[in-house]
Coordinates of C-alpha atoms and ligand atoms in Angstrom, one line a residue:
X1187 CA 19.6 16.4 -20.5
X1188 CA 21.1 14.3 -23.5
X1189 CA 16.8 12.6 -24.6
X1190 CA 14.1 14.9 -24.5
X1191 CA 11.0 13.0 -23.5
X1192 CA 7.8 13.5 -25.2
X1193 CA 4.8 11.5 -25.0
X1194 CA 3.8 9.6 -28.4
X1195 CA 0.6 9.4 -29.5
X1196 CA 1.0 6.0 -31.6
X1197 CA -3.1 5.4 -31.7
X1198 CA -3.8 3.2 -34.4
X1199 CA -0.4 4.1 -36.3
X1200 CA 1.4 1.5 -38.2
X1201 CA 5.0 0.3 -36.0
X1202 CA 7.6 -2.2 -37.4
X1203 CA 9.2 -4.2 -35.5
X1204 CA 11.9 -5.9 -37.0
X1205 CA 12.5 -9.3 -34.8
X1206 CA 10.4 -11.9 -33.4
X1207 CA 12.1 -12.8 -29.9
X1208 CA 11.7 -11.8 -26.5
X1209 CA 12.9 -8.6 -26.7
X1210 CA 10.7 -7.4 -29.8
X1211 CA 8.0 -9.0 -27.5
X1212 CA 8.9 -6.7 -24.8
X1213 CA 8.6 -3.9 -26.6
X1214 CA 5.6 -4.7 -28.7
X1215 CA 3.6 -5.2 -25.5
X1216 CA 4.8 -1.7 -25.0
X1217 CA 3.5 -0.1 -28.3
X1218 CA 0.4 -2.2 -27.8
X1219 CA -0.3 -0.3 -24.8
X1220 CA -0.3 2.6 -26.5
X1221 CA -2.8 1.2 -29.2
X1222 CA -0.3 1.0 -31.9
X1223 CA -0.7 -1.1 -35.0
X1224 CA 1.7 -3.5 -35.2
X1225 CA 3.4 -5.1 -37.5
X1226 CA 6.2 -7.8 -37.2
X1227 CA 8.8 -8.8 -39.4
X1228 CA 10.6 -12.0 -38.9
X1229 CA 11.3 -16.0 -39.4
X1230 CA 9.0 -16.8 -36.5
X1231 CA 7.8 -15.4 -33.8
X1232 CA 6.6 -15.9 -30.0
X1233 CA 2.9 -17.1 -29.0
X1234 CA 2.2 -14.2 -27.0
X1235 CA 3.8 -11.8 -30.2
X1236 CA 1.4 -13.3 -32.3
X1237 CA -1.4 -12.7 -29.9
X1238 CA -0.3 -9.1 -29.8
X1239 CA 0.1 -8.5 -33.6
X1240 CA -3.4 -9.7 -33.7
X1241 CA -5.1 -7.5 -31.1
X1242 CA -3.7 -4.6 -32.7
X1243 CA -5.2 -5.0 -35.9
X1244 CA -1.7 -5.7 -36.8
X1245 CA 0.1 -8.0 -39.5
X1246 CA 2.6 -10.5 -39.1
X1247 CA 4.8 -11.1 -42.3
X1248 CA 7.6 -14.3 -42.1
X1249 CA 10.0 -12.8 -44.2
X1250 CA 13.3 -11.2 -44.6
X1251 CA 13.3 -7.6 -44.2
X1252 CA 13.7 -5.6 -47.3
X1253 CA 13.4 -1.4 -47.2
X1254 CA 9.6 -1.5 -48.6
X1255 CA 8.4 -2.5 -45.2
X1256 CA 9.3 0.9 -44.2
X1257 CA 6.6 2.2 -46.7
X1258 CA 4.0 4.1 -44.5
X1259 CA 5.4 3.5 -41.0
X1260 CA 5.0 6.1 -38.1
X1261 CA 8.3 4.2 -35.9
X1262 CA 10.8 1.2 -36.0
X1263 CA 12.2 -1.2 -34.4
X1264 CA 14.9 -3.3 -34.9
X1265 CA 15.2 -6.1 -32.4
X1266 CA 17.0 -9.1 -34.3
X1267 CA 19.4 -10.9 -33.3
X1268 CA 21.5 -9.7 -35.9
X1269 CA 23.5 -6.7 -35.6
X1270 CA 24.1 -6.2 -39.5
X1271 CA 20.6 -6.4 -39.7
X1272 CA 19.6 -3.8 -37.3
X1273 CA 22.0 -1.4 -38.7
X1274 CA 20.4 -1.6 -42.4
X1275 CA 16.5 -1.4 -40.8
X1276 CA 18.2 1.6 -38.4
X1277 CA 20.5 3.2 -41.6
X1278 CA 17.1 2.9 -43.9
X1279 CA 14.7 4.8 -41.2
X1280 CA 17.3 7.1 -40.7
X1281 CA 17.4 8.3 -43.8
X1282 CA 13.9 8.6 -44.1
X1283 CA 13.8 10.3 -40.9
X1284 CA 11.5 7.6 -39.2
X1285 CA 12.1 7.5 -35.2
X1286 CA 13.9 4.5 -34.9
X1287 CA 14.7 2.5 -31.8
X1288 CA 17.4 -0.1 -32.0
X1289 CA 18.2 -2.8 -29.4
X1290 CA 21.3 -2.3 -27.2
X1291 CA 22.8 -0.3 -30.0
X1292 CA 22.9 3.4 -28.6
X1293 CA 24.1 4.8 -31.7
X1294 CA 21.9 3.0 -34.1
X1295 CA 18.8 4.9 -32.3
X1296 CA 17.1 8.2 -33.0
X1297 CA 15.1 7.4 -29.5
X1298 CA 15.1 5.6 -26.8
X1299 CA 12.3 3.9 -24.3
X1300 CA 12.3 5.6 -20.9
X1301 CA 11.6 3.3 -17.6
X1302 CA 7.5 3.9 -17.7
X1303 CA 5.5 4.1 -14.2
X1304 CA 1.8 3.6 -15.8
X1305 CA -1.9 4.3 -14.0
X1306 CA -4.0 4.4 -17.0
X1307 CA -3.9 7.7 -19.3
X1308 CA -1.2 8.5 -16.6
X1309 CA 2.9 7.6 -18.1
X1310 CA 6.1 8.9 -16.4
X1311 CA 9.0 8.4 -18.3
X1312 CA 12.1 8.3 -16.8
X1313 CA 15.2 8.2 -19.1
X1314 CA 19.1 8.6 -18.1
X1315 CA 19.8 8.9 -21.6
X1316 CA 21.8 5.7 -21.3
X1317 CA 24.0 6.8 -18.7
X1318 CA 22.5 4.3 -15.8
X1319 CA 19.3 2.2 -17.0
X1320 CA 19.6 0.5 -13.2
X1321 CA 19.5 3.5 -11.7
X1322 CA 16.4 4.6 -14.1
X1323 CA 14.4 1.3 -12.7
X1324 CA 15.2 2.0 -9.6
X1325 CA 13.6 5.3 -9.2
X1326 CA 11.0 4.3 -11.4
X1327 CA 10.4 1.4 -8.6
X1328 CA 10.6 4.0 -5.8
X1329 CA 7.9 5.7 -7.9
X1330 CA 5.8 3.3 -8.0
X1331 CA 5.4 2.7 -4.4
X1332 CA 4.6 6.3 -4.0
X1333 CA 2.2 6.8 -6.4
X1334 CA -1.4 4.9 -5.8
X1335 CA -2.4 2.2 -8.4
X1336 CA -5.8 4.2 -7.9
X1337 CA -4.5 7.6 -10.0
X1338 CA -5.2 5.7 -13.2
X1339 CA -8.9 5.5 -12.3
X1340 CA -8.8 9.1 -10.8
X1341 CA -7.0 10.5 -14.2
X1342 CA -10.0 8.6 -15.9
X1343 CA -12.5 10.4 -14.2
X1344 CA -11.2 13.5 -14.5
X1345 CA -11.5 13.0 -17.8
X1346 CA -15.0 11.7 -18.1
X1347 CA -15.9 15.1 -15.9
X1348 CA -13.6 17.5 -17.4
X1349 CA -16.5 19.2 -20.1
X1350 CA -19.2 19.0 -17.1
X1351 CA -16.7 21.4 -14.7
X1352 CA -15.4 23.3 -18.0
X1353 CA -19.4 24.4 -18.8
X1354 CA -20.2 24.9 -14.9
X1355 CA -17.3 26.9 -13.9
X1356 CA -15.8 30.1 -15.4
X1357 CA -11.9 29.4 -16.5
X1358 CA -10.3 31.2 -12.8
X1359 CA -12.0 29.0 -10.5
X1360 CA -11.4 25.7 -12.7
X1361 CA -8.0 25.3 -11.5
X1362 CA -8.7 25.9 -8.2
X1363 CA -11.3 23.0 -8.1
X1364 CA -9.3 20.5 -9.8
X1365 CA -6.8 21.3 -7.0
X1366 CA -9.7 20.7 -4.4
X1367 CA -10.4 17.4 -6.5
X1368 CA -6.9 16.2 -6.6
X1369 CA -6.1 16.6 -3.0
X1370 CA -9.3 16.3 -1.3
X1371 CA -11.5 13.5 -0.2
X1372 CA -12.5 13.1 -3.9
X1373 CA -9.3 11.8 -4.8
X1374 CA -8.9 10.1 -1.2
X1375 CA -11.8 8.1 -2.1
X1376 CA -11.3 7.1 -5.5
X1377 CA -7.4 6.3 -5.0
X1378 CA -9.3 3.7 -2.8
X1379 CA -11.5 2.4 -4.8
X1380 CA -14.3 4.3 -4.1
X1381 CA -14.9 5.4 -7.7
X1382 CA -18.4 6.1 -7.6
X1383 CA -18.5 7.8 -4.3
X1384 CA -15.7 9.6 -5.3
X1385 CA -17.7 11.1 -8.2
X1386 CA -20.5 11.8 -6.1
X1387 CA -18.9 14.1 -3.7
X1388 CA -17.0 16.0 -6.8
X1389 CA -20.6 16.3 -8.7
X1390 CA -22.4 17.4 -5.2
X1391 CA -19.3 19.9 -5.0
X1392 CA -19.5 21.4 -8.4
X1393 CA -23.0 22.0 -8.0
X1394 CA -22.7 24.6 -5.1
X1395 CA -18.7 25.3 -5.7
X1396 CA -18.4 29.4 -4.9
X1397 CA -14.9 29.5 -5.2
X1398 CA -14.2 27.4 -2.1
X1399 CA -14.6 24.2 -1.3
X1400 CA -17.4 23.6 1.1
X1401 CA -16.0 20.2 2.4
X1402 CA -12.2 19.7 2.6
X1403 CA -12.0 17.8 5.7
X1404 CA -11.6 14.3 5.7
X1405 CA -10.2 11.4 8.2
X1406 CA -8.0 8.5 7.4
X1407 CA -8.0 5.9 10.0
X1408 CA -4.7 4.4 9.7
X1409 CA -3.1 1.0 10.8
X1410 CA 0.4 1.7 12.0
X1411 CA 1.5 -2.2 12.0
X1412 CA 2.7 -3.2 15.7
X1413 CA 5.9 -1.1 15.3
X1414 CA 8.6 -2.1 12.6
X1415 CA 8.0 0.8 10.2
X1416 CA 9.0 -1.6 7.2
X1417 CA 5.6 -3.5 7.7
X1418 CA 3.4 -0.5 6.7
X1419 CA 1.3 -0.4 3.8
X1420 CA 1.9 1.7 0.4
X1421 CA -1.3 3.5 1.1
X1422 CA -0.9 3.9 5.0
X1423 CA 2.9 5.5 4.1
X1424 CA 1.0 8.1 1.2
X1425 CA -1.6 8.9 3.5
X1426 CA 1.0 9.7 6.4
X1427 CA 2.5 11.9 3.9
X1428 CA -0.6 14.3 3.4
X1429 CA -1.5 14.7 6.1
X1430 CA -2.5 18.0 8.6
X1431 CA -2.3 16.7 11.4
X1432 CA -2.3 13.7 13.3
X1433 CA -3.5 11.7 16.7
X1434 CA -1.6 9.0 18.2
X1435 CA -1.2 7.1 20.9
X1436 CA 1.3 5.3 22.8
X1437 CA 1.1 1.9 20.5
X1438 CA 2.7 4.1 17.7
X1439 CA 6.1 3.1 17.6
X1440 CA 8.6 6.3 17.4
X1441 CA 10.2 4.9 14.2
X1442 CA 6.7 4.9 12.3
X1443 CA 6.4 8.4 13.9
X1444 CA 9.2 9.1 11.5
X1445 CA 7.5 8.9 8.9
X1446 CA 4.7 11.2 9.1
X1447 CA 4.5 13.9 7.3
X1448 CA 7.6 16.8 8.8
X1449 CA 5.1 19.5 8.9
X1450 CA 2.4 18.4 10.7
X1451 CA 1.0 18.7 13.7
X1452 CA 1.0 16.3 16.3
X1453 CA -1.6 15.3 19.0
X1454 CA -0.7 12.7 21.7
X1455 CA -3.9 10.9 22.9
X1456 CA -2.4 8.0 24.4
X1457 CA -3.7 6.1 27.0
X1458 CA -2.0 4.0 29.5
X1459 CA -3.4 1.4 31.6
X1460 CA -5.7 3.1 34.3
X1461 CA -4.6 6.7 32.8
X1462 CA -6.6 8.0 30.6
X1463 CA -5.1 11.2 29.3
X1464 CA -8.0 12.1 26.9
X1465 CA -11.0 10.0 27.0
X1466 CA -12.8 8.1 23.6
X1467 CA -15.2 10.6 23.2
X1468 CA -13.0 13.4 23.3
X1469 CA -10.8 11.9 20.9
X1470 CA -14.0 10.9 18.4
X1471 CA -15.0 14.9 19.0
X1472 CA -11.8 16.0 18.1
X1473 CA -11.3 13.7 14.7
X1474 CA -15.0 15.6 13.8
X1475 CA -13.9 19.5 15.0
X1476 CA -10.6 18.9 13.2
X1477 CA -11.7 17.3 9.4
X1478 CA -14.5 20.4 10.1
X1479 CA -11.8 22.5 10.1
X1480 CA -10.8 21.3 7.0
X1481 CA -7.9 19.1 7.4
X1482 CA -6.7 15.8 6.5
X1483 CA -6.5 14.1 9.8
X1484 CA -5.2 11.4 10.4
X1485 CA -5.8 8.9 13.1
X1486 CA -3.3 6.5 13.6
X1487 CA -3.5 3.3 15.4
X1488 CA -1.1 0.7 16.7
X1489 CA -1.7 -2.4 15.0
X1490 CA -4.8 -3.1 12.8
X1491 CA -7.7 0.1 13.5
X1492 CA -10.7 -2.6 13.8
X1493 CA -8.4 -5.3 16.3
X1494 CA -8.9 -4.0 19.9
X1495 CA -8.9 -0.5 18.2
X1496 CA -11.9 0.9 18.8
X1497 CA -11.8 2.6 15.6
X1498 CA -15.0 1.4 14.7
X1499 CA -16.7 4.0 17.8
X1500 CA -14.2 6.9 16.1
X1501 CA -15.9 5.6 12.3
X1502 CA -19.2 5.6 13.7
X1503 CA -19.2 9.5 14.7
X1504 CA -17.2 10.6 11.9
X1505 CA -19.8 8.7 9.5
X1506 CA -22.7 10.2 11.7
X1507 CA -20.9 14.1 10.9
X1508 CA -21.1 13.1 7.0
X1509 CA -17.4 13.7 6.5
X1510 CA -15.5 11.7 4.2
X1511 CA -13.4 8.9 5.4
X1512 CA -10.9 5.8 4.9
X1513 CA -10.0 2.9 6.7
X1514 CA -6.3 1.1 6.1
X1515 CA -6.0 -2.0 7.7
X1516 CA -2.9 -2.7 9.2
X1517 CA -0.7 -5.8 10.4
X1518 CA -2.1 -6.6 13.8
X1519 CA 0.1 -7.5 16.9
X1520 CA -0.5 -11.2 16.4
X1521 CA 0.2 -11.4 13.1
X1522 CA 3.9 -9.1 13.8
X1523 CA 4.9 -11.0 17.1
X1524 CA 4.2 -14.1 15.9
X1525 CA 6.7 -13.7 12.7
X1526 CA 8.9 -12.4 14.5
X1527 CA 8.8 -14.5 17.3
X1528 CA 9.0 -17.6 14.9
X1529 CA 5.9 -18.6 16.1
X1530 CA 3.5 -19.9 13.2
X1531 CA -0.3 -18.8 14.4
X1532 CA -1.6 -22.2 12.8
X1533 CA 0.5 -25.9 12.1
X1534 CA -0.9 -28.7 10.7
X1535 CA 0.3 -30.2 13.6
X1536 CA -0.8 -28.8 16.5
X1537 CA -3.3 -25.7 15.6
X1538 CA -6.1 -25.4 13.3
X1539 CA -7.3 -22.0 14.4
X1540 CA -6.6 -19.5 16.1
X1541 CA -8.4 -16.9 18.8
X1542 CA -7.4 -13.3 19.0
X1543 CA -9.1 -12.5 22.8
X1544 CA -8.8 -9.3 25.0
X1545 CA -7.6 -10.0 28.5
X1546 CA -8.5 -6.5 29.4
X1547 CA -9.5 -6.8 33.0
X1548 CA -12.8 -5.3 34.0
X1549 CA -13.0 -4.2 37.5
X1550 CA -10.3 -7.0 38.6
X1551 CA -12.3 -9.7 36.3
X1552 CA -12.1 -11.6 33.1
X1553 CA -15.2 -12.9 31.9
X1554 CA -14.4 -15.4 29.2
X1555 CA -15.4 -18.3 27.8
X1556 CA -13.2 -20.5 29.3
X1557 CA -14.5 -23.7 28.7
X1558 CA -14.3 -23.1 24.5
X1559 CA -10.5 -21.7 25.0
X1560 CA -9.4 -24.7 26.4
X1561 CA -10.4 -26.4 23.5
X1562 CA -7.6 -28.4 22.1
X1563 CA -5.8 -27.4 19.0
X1564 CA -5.9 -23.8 18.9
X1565 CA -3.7 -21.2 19.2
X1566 CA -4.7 -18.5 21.8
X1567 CA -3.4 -15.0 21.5
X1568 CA -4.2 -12.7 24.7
X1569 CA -4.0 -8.7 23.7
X1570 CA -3.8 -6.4 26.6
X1571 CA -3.2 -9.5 28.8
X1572 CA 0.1 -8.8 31.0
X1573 CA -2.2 -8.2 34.3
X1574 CA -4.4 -10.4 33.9
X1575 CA -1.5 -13.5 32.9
X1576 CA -1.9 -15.5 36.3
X1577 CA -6.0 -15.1 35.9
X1578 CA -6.0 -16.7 32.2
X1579 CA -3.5 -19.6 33.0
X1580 CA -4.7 -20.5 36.3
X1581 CA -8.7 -20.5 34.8
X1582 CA -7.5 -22.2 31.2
X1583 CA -5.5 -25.2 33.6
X1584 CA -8.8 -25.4 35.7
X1585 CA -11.2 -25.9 32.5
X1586 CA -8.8 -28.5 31.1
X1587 CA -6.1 -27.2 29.3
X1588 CA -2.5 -29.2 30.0
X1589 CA -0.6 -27.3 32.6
X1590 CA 2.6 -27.7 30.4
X1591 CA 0.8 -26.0 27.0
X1592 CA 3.8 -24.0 26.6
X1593 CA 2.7 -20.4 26.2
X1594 CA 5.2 -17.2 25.3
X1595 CA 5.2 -13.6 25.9
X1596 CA 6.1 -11.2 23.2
X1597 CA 7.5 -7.9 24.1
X1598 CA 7.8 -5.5 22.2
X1599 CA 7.0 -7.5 19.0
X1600 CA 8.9 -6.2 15.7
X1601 CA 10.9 -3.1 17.5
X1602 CA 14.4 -3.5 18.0
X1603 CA 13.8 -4.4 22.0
X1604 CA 11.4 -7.6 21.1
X1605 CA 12.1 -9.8 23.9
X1606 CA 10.7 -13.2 23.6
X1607 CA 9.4 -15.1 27.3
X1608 CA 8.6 -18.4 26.9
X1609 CA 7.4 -21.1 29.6
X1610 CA 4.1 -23.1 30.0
X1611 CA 0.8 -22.4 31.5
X1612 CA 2.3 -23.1 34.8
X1613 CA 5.6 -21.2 34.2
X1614 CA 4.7 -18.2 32.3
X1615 CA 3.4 -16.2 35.5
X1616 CA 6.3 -16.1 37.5
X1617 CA 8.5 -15.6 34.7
X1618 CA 6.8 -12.4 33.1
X1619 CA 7.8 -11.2 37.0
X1620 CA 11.3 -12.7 37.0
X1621 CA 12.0 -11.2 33.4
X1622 CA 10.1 -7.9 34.2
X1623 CA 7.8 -7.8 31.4
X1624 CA 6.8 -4.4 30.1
X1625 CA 3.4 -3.4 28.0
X1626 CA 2.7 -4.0 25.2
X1627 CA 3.4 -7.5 25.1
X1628 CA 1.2 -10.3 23.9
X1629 CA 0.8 -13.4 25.1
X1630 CA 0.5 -16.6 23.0
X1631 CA -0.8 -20.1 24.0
X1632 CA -0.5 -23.5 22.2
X1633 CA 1.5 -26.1 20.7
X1634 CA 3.0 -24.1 18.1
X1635 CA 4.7 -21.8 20.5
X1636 CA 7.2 -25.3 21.3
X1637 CA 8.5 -24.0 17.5
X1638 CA 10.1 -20.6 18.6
X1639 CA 13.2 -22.4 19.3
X1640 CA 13.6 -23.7 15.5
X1641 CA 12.0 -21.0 13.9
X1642 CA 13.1 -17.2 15.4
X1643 CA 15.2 -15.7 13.2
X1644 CA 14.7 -11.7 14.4
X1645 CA 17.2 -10.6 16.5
X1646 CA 15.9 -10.5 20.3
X1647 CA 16.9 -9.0 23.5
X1648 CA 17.1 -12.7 24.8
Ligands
SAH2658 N1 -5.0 -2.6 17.4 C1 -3.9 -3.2 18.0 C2 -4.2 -3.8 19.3 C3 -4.5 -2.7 20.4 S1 -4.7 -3.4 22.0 C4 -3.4 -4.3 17.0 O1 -4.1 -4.7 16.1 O2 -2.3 -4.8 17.2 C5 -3.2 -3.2 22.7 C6 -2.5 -4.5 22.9 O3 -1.9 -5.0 21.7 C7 -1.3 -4.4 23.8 O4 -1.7 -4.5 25.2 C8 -0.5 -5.7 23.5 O5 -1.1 -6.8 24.0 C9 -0.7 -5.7 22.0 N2 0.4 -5.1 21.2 C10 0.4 -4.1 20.4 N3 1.6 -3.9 19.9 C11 2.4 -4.8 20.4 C12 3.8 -5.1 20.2 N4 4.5 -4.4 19.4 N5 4.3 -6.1 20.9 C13 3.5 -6.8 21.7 N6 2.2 -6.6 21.9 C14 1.7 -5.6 21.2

């Protein structure tokens, strides 16, 4: 380690800046984050600068720089444009052994600004000490899709709560529930948003804390995106990554599999078409015996949880139980095939909305509104429809709809074996037989699927 990082505490203290351009800027918004006082030396400055200098309580002075303007200064800047002049400001601070911080002059600084990842009281420096200032943004950018912008708001809190715990608890079991707080529902919640509830559960906690945690348990029911692991959310990937254990079914691709967490366990409760291997209520059961237990389960969902989901039966009994819980939406099928596909949902041209409908057959039937879906200029988009295909063309033709609407399957959508069917409503039928179409696939109806052609750019198995 070449820089030794310490955190500054620049409240209120006077900080020259030497320089008026758009680096000085830069790093004046910097030390205004910190809630220094700031005070800028130079010809001219920027709008924004002078907006700055002014928020800080600070001073602007359009002059040359002489060495009194070091009078009384806690740090230094010297962003000029002229290199003569930020080796006087850099040799004068020196020698009065001010930190000073020099523009793209290494050896004309005492320090130098680390990459900062910020969420609230909450800075992580990261410096190379020069050596690779990319490769220093670039971690810092993995960083910040790791940690949630919601730590700010949690470091906050634990602020605003830290004398209540320090006078209810005695010093060994403090840590211990900070630990709870920090990797429990608590900060589950408030990472979310949730600050308020958040703060109930740790005050309802703290009040009957006995050196355990009496609720640990919590569920997070996750959107997995219809299978191309790069169109996860942040949150859905940090929530994969903590937890205990997790159910899935068979819309889950492999790939997003990947990327739960190594160590936990895994509980298959996938259905297939006229197969149930573990029925809805057993899996809403097991979601309550295991968060009871104490873990952090996690439910994971192909898709979007609340589109054909049924996670809103598996929220509703969780809720009932009183344990904590999260939903993360996810990218629905529609939204992924369609992308992919090059199929735009809605065009000016031929679709103003668009219908997301379950062709889930029910004892052989569909009951639909037929008449309304053969509306013109819509864009229908069949989930679970693959059995059911000859049924919705044949009954959409009959209530009006053009036999020719061309129509596509999607198979597959955003996995590596995405194979794209198109045809019309006459077509479409015979050729998911021909083509042997396999679940899941999604089926999409309308004038917009004529753009496919022009618009597919992911690479298909046809
Ligand atoms: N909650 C899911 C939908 C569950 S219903 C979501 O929001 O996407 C299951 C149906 O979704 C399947 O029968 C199929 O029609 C569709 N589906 C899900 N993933 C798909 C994929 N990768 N490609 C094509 N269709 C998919």
């Amino acid at each position: 380690m070449r820089y030794l990082p310490l955190a500054f505490d620049l409240k209120e203290r006077p900080c020259l800046l030497v320089g008026g351009g758009g680096i000085a800027t830069r790093k004046a918004r910097l030390l205004h984050k910190a809630g220094a006082r700031l005070l800028v030396l130079a010809p001219e400055i920027s709008d924004e600068l002078r907006q700055l200098v002014s928020d800080s309580g600070g001073e602007y002075f359009a002059a040359r720089y002489r060495v009194d303007f070091l009078d009384g200064v806690d740090l230094v800047i010297a962003a000029t444009a002229d290199e003569s002049v930020n080796a006087a400001v850099s040799a004068d601070a020196r020698a009065r052994h001010l930190p000073v911080n020099a523009v793209d002059a290494p050896d004309l600084c005492t320090f130098t600004f680390p990459s900062v990842v910020e969420r609230g009281p909450m800075a992580i420096g990261i410096s190379s000490g020069g050596a690779a200032p990319v490769l220093a943004r670039r971690i810092r950018a993995q960083l910040e899709t790791l940690l949630s912008p919601g730590i700010g708001a949690l470091a906050e809190m634990a602020a605003r709560i830290r004398a209540r715990v320090k006078a209810a608890l005695p010093e060994r079991e403090r840590k211990d529930f900070w630990d709870w707080v920090f990797a429990g529902p608590v900060a589950s919640q408030v990472e979310a948003g949730g600050i308020e509830a958040g703060e109930q559960t740790l005050l309802a906690q703290l009040a009957q804390w006995r050196g355990r945690p009496a609720t640990r348990g919590e569920v997070y029911l996750v959107g997995g995106g219809p299978g191309d692991p790069d169109l996860l959310t942040f949150r859905a990937l940090r929530l994969m990554q903590q937890a205990d254990v997790v159910l899935y079914d068979r819309l889950v691709s492999p790939q997003v599999m990947e990327l739960v967490r190594r160590d936990a366990e895994r509980i298959y409760v996938g259905k297939k078409k006229e197969f149930h291997s573990v029925p809805q209520d057993d899996i809403n059961q097991l979601l309550v015996d295991l968060a009871r237990e104490g873990k952090k389960v996690l439910r994971l969902k192909g898709g979007d949880p609340f589109i054909f989901g049924r996670g809103g039966e598996e929220i509703d009994r969780i809720a009932a139980a009183g344990i904590p819980f999260q939903v993360v939406p996810g990218i629905t099928a529609a939204s992924g095939c369609a992308s992919y596909a090059g199929i735009p949902l809605t065009h000016r041209d031929y679709s103003q909305s668009v219908r997301f409908i379950t062709g889930h057959l029910k004892q052989g039937e569909l009951k639909l509104p037929w008449r309304e879906l053969a509306a013109s200029g819509q864009t229908l988009v069949f989930y679970m429809g693959l059995t059911g295909l000859e049924t919705i063309c044949r009954q959409l033709i009959a209530h009006g709809l053009p036999a020719d609407t061309p129509a596509a399957l999607v198979e597959k959508g955003t996995t590596p074996e995405q194979r794209v069917v198109t045809g019309d409503l006459t077509s479409l039928p015979q050729r998911a037989v021909s083509e042997a179409v396999e679940a899941p696939a999604l089926t999409i109806i309308g004038g917009v699927v004529s753009l496919h052609d022009k618009l597919a750019w992911y690479r298909t198995r046809h």
